[in-house]
Coordinates of C-alpha atoms and ligand atoms in Angstrom, one line a residue:
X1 CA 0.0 0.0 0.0
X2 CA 1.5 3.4 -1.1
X3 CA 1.3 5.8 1.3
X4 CA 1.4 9.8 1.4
X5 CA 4.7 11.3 3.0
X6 CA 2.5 13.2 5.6
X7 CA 0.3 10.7 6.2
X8 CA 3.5 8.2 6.8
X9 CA 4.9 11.0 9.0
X10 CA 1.8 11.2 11.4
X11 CA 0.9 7.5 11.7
X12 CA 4.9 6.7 12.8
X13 CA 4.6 9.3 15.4
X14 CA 1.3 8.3 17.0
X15 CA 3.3 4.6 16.6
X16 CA 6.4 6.4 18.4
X17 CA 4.2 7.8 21.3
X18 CA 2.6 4.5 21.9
X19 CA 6.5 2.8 21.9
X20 CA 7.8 6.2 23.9
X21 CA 5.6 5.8 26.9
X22 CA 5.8 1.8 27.3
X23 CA 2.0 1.9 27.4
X24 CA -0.5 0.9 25.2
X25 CA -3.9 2.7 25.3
X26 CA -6.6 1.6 28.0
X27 CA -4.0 -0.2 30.5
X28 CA -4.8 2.9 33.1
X29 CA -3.2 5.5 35.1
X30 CA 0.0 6.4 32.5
X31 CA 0.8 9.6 34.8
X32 CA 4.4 9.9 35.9
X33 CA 5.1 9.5 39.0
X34 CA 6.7 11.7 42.5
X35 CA 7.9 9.0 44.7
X36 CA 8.3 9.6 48.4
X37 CA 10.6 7.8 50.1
X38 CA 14.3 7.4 52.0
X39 CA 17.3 7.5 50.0
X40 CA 20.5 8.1 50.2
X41 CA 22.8 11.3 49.6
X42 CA 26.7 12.7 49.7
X43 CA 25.7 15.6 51.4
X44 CA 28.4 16.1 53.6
X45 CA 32.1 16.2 51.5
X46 CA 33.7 13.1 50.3
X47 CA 35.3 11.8 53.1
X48 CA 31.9 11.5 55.5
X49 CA 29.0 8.8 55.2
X50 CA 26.3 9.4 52.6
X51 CA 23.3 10.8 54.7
X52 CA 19.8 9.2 54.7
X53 CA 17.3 11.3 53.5
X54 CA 13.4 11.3 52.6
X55 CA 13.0 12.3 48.9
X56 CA 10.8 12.6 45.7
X57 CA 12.4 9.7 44.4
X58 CA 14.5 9.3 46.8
X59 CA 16.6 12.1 46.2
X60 CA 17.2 15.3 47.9
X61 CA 16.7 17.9 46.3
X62 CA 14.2 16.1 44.0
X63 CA 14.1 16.1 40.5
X64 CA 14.1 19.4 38.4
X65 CA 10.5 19.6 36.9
X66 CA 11.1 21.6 33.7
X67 CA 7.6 22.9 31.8
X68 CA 6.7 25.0 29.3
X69 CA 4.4 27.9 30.3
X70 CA 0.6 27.3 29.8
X71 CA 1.8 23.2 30.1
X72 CA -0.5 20.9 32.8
X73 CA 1.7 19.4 35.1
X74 CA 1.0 15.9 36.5
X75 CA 2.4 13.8 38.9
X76 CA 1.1 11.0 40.7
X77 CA 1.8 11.4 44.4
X78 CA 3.0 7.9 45.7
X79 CA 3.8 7.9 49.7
X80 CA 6.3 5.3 50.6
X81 CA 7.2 7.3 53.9
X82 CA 6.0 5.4 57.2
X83 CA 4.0 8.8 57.8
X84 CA 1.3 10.9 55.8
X85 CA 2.0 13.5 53.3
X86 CA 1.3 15.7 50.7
X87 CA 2.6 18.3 48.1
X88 CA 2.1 22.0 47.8
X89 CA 3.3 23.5 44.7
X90 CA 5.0 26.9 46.4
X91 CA 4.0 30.0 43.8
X92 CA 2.0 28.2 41.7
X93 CA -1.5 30.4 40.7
X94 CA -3.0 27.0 41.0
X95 CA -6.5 25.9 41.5
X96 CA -7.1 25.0 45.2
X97 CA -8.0 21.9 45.2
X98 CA -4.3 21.2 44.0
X99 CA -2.6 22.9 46.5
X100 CA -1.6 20.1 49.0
X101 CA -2.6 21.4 52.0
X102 CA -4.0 18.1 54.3
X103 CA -7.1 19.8 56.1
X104 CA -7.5 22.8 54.2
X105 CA -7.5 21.2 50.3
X106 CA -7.6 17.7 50.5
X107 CA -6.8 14.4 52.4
X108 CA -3.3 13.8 53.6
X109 CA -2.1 11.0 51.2
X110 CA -1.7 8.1 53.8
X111 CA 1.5 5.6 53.9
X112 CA 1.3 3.4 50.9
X113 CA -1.9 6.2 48.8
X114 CA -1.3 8.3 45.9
X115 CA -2.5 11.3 44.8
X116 CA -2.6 12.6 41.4
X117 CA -1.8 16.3 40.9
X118 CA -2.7 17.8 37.4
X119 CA -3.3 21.6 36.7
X120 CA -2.0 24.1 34.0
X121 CA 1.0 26.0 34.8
X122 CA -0.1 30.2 34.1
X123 CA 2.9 32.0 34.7
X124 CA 6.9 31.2 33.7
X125 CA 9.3 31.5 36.1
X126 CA 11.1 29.4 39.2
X127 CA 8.6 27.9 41.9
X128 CA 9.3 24.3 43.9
X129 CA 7.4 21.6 45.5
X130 CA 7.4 20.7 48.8
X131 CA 5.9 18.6 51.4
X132 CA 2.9 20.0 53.4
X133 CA 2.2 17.7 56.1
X134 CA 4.4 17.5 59.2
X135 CA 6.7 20.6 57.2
X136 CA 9.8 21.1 59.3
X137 CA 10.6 17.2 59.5
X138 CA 9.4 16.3 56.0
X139 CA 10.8 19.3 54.4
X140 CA 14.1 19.4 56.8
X141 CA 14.8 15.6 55.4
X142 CA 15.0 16.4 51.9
X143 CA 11.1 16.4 50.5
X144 CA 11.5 19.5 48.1
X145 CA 12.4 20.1 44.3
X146 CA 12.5 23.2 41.5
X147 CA 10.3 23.6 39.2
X148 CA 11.1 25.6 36.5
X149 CA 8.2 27.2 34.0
X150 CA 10.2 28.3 30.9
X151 CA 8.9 31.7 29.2
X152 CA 7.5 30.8 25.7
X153 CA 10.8 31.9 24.5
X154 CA 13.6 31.8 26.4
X155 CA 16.1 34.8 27.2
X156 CA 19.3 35.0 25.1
X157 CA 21.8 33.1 27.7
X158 CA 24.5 30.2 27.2
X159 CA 22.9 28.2 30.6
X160 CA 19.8 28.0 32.4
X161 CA 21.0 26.5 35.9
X162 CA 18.8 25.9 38.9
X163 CA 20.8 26.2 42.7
X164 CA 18.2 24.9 44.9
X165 CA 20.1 26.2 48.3
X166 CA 19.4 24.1 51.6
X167 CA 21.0 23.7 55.0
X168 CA 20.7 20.5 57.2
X169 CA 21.5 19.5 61.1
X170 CA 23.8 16.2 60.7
X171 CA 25.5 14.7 63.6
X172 CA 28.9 15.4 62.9
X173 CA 29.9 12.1 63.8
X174 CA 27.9 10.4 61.4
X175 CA 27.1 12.6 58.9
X176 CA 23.1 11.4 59.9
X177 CA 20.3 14.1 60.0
X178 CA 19.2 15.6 63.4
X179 CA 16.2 14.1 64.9
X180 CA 15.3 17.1 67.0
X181 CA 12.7 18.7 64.4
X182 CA 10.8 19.9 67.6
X183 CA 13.5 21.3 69.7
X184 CA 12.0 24.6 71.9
X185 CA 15.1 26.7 71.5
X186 CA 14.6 26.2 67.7
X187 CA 10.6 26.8 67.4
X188 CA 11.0 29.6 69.8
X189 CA 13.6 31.7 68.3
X190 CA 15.3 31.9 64.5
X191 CA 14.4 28.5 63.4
X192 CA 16.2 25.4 62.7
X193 CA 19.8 26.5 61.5
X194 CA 21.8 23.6 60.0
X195 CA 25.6 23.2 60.3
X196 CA 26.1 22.3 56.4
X197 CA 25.1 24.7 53.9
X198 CA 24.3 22.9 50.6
X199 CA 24.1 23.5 46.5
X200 CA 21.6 20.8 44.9
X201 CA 22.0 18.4 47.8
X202 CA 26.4 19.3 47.9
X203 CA 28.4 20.8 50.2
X204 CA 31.5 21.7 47.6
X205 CA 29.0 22.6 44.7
X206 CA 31.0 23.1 41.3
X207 CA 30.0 24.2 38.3
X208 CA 32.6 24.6 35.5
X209 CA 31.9 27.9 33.2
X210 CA 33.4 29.7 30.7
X211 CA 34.5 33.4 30.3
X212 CA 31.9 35.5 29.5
X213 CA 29.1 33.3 29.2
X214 CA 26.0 34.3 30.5
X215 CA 24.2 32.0 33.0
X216 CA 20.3 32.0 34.1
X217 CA 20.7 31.5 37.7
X218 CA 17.8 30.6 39.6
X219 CA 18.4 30.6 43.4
X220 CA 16.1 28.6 45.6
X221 CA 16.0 28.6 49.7
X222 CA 14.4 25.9 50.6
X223 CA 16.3 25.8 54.3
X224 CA 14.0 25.3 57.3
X225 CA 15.0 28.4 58.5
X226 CA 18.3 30.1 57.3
X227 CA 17.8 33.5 55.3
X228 CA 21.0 33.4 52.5
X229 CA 22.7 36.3 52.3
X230 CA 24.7 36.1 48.9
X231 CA 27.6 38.0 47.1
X232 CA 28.6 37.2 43.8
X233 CA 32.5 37.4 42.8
X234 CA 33.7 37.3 39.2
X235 CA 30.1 36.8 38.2
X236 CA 28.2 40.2 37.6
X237 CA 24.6 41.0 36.3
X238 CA 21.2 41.3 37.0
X239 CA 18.3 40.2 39.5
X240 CA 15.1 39.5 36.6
X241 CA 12.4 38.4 38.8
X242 CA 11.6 37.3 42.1
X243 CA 9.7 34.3 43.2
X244 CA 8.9 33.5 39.5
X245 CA 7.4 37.4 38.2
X246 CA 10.0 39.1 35.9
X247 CA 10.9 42.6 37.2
X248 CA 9.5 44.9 35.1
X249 CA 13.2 46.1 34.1
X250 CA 16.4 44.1 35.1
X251 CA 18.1 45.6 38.0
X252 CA 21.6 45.3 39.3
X253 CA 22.4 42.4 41.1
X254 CA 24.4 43.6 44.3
X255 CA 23.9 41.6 47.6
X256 CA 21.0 39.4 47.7
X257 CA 19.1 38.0 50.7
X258 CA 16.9 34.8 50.4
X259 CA 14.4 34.2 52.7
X260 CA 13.1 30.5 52.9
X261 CA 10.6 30.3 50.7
X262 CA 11.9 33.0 48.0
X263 CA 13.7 32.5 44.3
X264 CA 15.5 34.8 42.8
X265 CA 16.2 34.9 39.2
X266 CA 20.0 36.3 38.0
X267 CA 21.5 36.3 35.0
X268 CA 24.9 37.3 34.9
X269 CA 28.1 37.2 32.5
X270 CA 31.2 35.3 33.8
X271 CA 33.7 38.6 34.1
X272 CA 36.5 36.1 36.0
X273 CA 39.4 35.0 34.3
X274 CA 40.2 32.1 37.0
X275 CA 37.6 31.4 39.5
X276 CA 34.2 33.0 39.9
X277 CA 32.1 33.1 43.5
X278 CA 28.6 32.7 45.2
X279 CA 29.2 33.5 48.2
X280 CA 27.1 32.8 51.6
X281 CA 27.6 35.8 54.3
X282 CA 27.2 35.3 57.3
X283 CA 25.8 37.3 60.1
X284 CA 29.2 37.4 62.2
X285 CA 30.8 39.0 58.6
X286 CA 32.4 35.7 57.3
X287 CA 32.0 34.4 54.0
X288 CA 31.5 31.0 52.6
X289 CA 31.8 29.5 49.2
X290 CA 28.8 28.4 48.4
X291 CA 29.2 27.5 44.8
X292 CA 32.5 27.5 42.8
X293 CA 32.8 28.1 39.4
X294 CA 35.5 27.5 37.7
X295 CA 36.3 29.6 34.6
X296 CA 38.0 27.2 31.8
X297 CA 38.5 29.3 28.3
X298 CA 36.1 31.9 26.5
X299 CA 32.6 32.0 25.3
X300 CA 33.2 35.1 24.0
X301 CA 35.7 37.7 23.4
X302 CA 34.0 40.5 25.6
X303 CA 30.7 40.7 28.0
X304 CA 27.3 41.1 26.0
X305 CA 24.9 44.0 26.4
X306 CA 22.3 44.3 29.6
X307 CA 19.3 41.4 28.6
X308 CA 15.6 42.8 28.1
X309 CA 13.8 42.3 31.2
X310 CA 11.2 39.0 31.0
X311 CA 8.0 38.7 29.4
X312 CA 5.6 39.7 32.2
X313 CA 3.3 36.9 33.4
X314 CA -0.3 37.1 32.9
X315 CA -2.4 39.2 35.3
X316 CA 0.5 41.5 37.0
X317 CA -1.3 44.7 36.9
X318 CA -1.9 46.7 40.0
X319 CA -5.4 48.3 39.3
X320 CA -7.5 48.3 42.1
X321 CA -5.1 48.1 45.0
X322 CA -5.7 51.5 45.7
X323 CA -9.2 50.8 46.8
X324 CA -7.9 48.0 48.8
X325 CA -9.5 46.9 51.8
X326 CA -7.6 46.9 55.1
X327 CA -6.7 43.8 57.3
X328 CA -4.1 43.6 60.1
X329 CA -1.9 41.2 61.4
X330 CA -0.1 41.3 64.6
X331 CA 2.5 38.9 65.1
X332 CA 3.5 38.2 68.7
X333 CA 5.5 35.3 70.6
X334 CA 8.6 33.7 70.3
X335 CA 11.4 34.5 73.3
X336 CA 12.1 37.8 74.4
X337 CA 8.7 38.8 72.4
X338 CA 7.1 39.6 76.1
X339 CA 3.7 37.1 74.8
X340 CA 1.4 36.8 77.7
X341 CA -0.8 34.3 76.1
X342 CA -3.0 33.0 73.3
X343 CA -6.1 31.6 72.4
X344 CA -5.4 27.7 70.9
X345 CA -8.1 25.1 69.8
X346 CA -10.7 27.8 70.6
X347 CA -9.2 28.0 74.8
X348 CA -7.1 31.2 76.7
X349 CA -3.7 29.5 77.2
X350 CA -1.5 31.4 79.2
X351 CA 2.5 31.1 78.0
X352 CA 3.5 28.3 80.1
X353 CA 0.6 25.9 78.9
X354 CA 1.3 27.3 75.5
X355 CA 4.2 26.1 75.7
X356 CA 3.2 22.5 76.9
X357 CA 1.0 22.7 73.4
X358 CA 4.5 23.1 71.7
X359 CA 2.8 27.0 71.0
X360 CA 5.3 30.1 71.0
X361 CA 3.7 32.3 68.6
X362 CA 0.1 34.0 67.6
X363 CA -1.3 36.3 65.0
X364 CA -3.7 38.2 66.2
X365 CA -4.3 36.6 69.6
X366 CA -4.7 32.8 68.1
X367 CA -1.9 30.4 67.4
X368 CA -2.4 28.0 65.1
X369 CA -4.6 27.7 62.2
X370 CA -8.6 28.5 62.9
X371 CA -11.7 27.3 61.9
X372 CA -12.3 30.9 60.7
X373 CA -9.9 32.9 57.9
X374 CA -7.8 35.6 59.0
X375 CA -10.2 37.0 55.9
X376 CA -12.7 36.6 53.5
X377 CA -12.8 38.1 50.3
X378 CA -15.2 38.3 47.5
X379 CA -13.7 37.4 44.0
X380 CA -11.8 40.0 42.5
X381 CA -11.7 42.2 45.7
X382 CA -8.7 44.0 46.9
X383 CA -7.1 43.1 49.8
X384 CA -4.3 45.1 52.2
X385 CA -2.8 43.2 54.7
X386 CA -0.4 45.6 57.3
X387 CA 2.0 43.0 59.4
X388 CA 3.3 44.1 62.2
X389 CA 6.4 42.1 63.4
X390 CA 6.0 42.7 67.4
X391 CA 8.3 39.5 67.7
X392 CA 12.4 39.4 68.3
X393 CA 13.0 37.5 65.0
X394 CA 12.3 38.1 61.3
X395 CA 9.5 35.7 59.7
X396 CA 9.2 35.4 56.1
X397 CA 5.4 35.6 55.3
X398 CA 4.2 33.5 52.8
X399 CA 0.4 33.8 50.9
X400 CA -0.3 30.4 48.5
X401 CA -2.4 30.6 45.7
X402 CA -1.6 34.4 44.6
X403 CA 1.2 37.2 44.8
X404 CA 1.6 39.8 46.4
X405 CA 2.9 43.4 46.2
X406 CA 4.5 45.4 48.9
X407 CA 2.8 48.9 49.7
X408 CA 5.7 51.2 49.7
X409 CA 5.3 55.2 50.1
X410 CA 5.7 55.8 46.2
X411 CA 4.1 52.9 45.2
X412 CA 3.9 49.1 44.7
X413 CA 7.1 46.8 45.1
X414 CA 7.3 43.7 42.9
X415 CA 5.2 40.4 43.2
X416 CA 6.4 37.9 45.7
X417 CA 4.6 35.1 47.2
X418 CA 7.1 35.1 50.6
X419 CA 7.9 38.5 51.9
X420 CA 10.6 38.8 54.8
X421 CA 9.6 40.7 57.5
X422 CA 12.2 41.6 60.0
X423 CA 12.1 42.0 63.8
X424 CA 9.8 44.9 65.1
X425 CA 8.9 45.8 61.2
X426 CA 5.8 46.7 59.8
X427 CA 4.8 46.1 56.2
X428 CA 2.0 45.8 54.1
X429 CA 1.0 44.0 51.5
X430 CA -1.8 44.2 48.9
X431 CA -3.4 41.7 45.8
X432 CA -6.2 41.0 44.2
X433 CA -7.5 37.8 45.6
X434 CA -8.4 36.5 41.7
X435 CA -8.4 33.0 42.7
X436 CA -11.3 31.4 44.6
X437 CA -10.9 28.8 47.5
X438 CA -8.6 28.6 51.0
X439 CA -5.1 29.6 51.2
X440 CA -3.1 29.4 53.4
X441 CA -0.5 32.8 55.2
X442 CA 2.0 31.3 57.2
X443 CA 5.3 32.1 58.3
X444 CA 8.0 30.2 56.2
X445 CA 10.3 30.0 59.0
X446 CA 8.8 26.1 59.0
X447 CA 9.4 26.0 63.2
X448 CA 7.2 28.6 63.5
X449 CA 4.4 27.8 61.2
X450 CA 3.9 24.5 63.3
X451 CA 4.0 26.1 66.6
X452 CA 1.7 29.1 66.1
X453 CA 2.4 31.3 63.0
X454 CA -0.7 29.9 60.4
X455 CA -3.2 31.5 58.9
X456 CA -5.3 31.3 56.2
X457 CA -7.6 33.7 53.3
X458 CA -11.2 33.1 51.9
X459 CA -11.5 34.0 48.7
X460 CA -15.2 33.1 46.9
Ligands
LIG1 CU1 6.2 26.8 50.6 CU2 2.7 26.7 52.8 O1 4.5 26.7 51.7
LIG2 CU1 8.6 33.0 61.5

């Protein structure tokens, strides 16, 4: 039988996909799956132990999920852990019953369950994935990952590289991770620090570059608790967009703090001859290499004019938020925060039973997450919400489902979904809550959303 080049073109590729996904049609659920469950990691340099972790797919951090914007993205959930879980999809403008918050959005997916995740991706940028259930152990062991929603056509660079930045507690001995997820000096002050600062899951992190080759760079904190402050050597450029929304214009990269939660998008040219730099800071002035990158011949003979800022995301505009209505949020607790008490599970606790509740912080009065919203919004309304840090530590405030701008005295400061607000600070925020359902405001500081700082917005 003769047949027609195009015709022979289609019918080998619908022959292909059927060969490509091992699967032929009606044999059931073909969606790939996110595996959690222990593995094992060098995340402490050569000479220690590998470390046990709990991963997506057994790896820590897990895999890079790479998209195209506008894509669906679905993953079957399958829980090997001894324990529940589930996964929220951090920045994502995702429909709420996909979030992956156990009590708010769905069923905790039980030891040996699944889930199956599938929504469209709307905006290009860097988000992650990260456990939701039993945060500052699951998370804190390794269940987190990028993923990376590419712009319909990408920026002019030579490298598109993802630094998902992490910090763990190991026994030094060992090399093992720290059991102590609820220690009180922890929950009640900065958070769970680590002792190893890590690059996608290594402690020497090295990435071989080129002269003058421009890298995407998108930087990831998915630490429990530590806030990265970063300095680039050798490398110079420009921040393009912060958790996932382009800037509106490129801007300088200088020093950059991190927040949990936050990304940052770079892109900068390799200006070293030898060696170029991340660099960690730390609060007592030293610096840490963070990443290496050696610098091994030329891309190009000379550095390449500033990049055109990103293609904006859909739905960025800030009509309306000057109309926006006003809702407050104290935060108190935490030591040396002077907390009296606060009402949990609906009863007046004062501090020392608190306490006993493993309880050191409160927003408005109430720690923990309530039956009731912090508020309720009707579609489409504007909403202000003025925090007011009254604790001794910064938190990094973090709204699912939409983003955010700051309310600064000349305007509006860039969309974020986690905004880091620093001891005795106020700041405000304001969006339009365009997407209907529950969503969770919590601190990001992972300690202190489980013992107190959780909230949550209506919007219908
Ligand atoms: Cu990335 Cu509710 O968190
Ligand atoms: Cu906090």
């Amino acid at each position: 039988m003769l047949l027609s080049r195009r015709q022979f073109v289609a019918r080998s590729a619908a022959a292909t996909a059927l060969l490509g996904t091992g699967v032929s049609p009606g044999s059931g659920n073909t969606t790939p799956a996110l595996t959690a469950r222990s593995g094992m990691v060098q995340l402490a340099p050569s000479d220690y132990p590998m470390t046990e972790v709990w991963g997506y797919d057994g790896l820590a951090p897990g895999p890079v999920l790479r998209f195209k914007q506008g894509e669906r993205l679905q993953r079957q959930l399958i829980n090997e852990l001894k324990q529940p879980t589930s996964i929220h999809w951090h920045g994502i403008r995702i429909d709420n019953a996909m979030d992956g918050v156990p009590g708010l959005t769905q069923d905790a997916v039980q030891p040996g369950g699944n889930f199956t995740y599938d929504f469209p991706l709307p905006d290009a940028g860097s988000y992650w994935y990260h456990a939701h259930w039993a945060s500052p152990e699951q998370v804190g062991r390794g269940l987190h990952g990028a993923l990376v929603v590419e712009e319909p056509e990408a920026p002019e660079v030579d490298r598109d590289e993802v630094l998902v930045l992490d910090d763990w507690r190991l026994n030094p001995e060992d090399a093992q991770i720290m059991g102590d997820f609820d220690n009180r000096h922890d929950l009640s002050h900065a958070g769970r620090y680590g002792n190893i600062a890590t690059s996608n899951g290594q402690y020497d992190a090295v990435m071989p570059v080129k002269q003058h080759e421009r890298l995407r760079l998108r930087l990831m904190n998915v630490a429990n608790a530590r806030i990265f402050t970063l300095a680039l050597k050798g490398l110079e450029g420009w921040v393009m967009a912060l958790d996932g929304m382009p800037l509106p214009q490129p801007e300088m990269a200088g020093t950059l703090t991190l927040a949990p939660g936050q990304r940052i998008d770079l892109i900068v040219d390799v200006t070293a001859s030898e060696e170029a730099v991340l660099a960690r800071m730390e609060p007592n002035g030293e610096g840490w290499v963070q990443v290496t990158f050696p610098v091994r011949g030329q891309a190009a003979a000379k550095r390449r004019s500033v990049p055109a800022a990103l293609p904006p995301n859909p739905n960025m505009s800030t009509v309306g938020l000057n109309e926006a209505r006003a809702v407050d949020l104290v935060m108190e607790g935490g030591a040396m925060g002077g907390m009296g008490g606060a009402t949990f599970k609906g009863q007046d606790l004062g501090m020392r039973d608190l306490v006993q509740q493993g309880q050191f912080w409160a927003f408005n009065g109430t720690s923990g997450r309530t039956d009731t919203p912090l508020a309720r919004a009707s579609l489409g309304e504007a909403i202000k919400v003025k925090i007011n840090n009254q604790t001794a530590f910064a938190h990094a405030m973090h709204l699912h489902g939409m983003h955010f701008r700051e309310v600064l005295p000349n305007g509006y400061g860039p969309m974020r979904d986690t905004l880091l607000v620093n001891r005795a600070e106020t700041r405000e925020i304001a969006f339009v809550a365009d997407n209907p359902g529950k969503w969770l405001f919590h601190c990001h500081m992972l300690g202190h959303a489980a013992s107190g700082m959780n909230s949550w917005i209506e919007v219908t």
